[in-house]
Backbone as CSV, one residue per row, in Angstrom:
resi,resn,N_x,N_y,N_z,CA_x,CA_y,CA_z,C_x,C_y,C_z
1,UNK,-2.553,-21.203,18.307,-3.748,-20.984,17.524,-3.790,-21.975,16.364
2,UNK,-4.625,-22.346,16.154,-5.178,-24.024,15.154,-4.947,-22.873,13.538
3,UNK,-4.716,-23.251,12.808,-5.051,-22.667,11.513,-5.211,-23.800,10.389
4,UNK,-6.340,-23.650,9.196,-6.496,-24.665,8.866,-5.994,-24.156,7.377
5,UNK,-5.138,-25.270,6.892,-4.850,-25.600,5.686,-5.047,-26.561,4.808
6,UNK,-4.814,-26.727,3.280,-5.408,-27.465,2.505,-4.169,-27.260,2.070
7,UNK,-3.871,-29.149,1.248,-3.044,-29.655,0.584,-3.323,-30.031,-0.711
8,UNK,-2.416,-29.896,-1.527,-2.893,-30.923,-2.593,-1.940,-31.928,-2.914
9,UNK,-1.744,-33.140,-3.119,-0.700,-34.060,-2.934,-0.861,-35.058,-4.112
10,UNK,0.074,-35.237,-5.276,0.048,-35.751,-6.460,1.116,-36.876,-6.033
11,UNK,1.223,-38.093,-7.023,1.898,-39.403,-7.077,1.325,-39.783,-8.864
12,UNK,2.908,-40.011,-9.789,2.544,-40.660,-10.705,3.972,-41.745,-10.764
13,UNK,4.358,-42.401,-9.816,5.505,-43.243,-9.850,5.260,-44.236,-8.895
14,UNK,5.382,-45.421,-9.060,5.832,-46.223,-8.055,4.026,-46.609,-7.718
15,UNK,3.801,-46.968,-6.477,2.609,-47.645,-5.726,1.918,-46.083,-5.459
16,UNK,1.510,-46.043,-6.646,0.543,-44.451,-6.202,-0.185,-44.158,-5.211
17,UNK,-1.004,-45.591,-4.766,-2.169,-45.296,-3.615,-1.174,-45.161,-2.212
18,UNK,-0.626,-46.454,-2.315,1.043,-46.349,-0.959,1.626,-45.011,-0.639
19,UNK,1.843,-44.377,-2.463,2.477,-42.908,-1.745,1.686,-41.962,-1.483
20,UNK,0.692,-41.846,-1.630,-0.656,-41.181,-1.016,-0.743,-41.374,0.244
21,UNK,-0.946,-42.638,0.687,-1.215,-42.924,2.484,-0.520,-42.554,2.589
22,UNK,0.734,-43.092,2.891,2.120,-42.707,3.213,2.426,-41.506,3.592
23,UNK,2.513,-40.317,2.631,2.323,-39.050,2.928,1.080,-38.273,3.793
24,UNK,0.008,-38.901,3.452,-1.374,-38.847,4.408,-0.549,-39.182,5.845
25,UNK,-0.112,-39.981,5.983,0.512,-40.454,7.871,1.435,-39.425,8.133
26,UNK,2.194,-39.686,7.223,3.324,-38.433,7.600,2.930,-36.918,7.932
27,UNK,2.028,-36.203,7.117,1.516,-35.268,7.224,0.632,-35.386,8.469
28,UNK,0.271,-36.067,8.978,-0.933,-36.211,10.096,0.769,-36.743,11.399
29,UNK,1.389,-37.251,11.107,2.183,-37.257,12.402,3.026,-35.881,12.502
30,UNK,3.477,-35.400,11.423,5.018,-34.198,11.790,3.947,-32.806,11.798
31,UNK,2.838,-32.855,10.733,2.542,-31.077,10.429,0.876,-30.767,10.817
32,UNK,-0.221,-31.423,10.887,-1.328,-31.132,11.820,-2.014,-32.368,11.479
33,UNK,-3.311,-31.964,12.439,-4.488,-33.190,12.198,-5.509,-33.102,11.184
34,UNK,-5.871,-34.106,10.364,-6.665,-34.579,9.595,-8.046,-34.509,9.843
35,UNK,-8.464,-33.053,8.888,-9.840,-33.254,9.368,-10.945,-33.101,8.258
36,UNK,-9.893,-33.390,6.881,-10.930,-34.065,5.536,-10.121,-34.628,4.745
37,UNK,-10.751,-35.691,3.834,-9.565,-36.208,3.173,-10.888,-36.581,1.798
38,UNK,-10.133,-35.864,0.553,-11.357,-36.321,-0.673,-10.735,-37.569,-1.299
39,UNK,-11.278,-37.779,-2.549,-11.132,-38.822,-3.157,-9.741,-38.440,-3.949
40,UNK,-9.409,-39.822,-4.627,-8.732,-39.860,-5.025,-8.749,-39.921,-7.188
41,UNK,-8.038,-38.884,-7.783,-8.473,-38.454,-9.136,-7.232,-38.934,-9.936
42,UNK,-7.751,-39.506,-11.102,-6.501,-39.703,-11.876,-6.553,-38.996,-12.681
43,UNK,-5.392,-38.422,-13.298,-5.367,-36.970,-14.213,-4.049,-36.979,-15.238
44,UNK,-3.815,-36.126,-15.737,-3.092,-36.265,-17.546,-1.908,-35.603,-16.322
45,UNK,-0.760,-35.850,-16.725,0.638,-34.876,-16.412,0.230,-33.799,-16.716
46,UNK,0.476,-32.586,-16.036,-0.181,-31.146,-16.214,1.639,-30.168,-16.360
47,UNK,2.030,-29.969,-17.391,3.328,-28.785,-17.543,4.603,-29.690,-18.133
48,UNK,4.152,-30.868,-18.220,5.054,-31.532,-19.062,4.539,-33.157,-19.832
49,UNK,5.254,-33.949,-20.715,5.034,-35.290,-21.095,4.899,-36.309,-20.403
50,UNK,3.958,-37.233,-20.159,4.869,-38.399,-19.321,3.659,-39.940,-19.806
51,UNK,4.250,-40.787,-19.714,3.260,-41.999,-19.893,2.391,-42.225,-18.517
52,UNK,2.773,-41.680,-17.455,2.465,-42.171,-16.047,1.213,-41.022,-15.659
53,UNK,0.006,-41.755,-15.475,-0.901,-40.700,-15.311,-0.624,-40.512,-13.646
54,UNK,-1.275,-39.334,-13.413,-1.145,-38.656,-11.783,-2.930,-39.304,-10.947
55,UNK,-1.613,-39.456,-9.968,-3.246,-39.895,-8.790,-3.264,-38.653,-7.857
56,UNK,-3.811,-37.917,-7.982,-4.124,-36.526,-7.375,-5.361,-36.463,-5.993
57,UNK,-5.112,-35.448,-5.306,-6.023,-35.423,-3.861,-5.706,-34.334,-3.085
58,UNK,-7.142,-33.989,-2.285,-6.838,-33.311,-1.485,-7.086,-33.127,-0.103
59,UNK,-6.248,-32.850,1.048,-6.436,-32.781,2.007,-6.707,-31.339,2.862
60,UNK,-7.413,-31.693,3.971,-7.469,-30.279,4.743,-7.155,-30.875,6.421
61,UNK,-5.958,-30.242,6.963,-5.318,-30.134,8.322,-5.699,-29.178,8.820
62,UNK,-5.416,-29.374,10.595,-5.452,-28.226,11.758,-4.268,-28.513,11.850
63,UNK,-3.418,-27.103,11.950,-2.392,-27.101,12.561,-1.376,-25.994,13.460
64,UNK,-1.076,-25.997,14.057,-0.591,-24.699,15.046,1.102,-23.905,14.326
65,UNK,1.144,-24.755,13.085,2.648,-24.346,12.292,2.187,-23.628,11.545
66,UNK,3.216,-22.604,11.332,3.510,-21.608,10.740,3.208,-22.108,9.173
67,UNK,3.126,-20.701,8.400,3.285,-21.317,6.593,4.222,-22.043,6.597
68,UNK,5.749,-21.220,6.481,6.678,-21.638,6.307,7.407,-23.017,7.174
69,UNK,6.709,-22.935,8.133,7.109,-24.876,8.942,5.857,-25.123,8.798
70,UNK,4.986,-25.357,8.067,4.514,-26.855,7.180,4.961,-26.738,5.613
71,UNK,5.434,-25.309,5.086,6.104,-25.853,3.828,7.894,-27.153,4.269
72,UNK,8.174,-26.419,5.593,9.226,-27.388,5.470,8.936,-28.906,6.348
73,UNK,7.949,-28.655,6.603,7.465,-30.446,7.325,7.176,-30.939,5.676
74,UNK,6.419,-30.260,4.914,5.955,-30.967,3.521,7.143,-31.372,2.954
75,UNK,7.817,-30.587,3.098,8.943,-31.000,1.637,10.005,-31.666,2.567
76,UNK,10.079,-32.175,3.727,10.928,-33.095,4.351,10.345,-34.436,4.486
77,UNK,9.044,-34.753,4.092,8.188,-35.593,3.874,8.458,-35.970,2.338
78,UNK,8.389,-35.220,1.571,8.763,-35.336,0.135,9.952,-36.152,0.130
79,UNK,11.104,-35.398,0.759,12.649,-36.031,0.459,12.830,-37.308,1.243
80,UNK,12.004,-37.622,2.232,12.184,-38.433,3.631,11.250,-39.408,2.132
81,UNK,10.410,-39.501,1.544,9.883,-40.706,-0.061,10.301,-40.720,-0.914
82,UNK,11.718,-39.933,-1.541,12.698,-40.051,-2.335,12.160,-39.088,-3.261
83,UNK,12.003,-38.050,-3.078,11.698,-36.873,-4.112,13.331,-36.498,-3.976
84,UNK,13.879,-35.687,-5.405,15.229,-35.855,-4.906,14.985,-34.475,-5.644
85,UNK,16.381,-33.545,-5.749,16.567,-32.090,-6.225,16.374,-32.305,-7.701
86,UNK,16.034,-33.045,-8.593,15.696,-33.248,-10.065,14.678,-32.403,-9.819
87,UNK,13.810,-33.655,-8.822,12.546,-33.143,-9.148,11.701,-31.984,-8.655
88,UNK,12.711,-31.487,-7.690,12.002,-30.363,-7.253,11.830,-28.862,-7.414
89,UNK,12.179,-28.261,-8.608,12.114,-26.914,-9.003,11.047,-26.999,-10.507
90,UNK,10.987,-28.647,-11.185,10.379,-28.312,-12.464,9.253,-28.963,-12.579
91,UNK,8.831,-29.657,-13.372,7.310,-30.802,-13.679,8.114,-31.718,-14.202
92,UNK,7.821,-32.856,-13.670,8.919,-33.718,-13.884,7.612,-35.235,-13.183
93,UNK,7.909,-36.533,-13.367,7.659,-37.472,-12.896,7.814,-37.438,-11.386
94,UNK,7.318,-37.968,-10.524,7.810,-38.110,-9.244,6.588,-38.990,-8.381
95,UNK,7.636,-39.314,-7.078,7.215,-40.221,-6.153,5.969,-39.677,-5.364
96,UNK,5.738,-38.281,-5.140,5.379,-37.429,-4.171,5.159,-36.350,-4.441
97,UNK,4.152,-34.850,-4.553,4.619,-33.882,-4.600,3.110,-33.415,-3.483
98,UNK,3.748,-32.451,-2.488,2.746,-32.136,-1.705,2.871,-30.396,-1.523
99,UNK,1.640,-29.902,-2.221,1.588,-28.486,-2.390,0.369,-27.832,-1.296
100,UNK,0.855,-26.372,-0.879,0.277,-25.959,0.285,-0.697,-24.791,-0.875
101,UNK,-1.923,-24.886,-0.540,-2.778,-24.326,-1.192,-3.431,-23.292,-0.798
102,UNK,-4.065,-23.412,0.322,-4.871,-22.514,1.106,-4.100,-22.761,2.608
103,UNK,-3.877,-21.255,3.388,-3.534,-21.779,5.114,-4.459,-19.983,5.589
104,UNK,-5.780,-20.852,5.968,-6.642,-19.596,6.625,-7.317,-18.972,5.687
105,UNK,-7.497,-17.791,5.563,-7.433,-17.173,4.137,-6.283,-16.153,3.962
106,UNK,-5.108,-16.455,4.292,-4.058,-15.735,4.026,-3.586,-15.743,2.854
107,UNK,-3.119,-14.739,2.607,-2.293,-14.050,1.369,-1.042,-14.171,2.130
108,UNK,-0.129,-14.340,1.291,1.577,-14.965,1.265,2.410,-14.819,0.638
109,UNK,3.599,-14.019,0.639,3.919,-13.874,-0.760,6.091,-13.691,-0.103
110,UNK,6.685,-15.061,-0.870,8.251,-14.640,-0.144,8.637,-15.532,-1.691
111,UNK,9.982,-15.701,-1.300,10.640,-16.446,-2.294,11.038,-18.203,-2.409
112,UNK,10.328,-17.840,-0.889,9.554,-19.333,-1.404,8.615,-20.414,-0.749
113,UNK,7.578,-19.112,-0.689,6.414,-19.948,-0.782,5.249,-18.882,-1.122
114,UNK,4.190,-19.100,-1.952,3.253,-18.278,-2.359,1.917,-19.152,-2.115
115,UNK,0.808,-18.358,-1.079,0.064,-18.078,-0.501,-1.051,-17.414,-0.648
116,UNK,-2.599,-17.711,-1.529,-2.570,-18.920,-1.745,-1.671,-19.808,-3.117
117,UNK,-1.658,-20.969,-3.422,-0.435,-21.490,-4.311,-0.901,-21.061,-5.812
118,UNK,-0.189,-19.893,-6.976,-0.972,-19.160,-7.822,-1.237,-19.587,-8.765
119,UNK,-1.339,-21.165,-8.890,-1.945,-21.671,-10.395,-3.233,-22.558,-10.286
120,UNK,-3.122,-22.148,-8.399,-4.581,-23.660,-8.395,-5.771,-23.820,-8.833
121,UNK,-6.356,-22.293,-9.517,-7.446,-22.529,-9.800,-7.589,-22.454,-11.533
122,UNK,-5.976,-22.687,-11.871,-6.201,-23.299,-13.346,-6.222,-24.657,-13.453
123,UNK,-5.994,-25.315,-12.532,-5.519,-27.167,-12.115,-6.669,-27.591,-11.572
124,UNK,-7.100,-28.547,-12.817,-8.767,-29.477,-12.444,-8.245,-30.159,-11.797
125,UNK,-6.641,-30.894,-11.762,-6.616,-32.152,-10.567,-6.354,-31.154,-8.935
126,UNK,-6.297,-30.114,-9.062,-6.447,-29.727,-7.293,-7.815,-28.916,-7.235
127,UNK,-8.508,-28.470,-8.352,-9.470,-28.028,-8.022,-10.554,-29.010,-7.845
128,UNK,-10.860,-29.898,-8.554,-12.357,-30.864,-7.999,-11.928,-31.842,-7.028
129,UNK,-10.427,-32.146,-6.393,-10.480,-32.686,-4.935,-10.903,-31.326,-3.976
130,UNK,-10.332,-30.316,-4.291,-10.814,-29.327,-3.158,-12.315,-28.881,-3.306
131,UNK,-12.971,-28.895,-4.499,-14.325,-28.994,-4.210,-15.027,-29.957,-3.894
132,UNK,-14.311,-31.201,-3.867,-15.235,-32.502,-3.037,-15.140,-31.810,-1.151
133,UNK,-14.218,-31.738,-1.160,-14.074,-31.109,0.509,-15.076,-30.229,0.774
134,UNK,-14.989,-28.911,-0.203,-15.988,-27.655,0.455,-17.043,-28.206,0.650
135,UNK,-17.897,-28.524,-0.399,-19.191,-29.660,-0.508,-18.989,-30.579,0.752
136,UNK,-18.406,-31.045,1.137,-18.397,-31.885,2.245,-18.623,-31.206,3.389
């Protein structure tokens, strides 16, 4: 059964637009198919300091994986672009960060992964890529 999910996928290090595609391919080869992709937003570091502004976006996949295997196709995609264990429990700078937002309209709730993701609709950089999509 196809179930469709929405991503939101941030880059403030390195070749921002590169780690955007990049993860765009990856996500479209290991965890489903691509069937919107919005623009791309530059935005302030959101939960901590940083000089490096964020290139923020969002995507929406079909995919026949489970929550929990596309949280772990995402975050093996993450580590497979050098996201390393620094960066992955806090707000921190990074190469990559790809968050699962919406999958269906399911509610989700384990220790680790929450379903839909519970701060997104305080976050202008995942909320106006995901409203370029609905609108679309």
């Amino acid at each position: 059964m196809k179930h469709t999910v929405f991503l939101s996928l941030g880059s403030n290090l390195g070749d921002k637009n590169l780690n955007l595609s990049t993860a765009i391919n990856r996500i479209a080869e290991k965890t489903g198919v691509l069937s919107a992709i919005s623009s791309v937003y530059e935005t302030q570091p959101w939960g901590f300091d940083s000089e490096n502004l964020f290139y923020n976006m969002a995507i929406k996949i079909e995919t026949e994986l489970t929550p929990i295997d596309v949280l772990k196709s995402t975050q093996q995609i993450e580590q497979e672009m050098g996201r390393t264990q620094k960066t992955t429990h806090s707000y921190a700078d990074r190469l990559i960060d790809i968050d699962i937002i919406l999958y269906d309209d399911l509610v989700y709730q384990s220790d680790e992964l929450t379903i839909p993701h519970p701060h997104y609709r305080e976050r202008e950089f995942v909320m106006a890529p995901l409203r370029e999509i609905f609108l679309n």
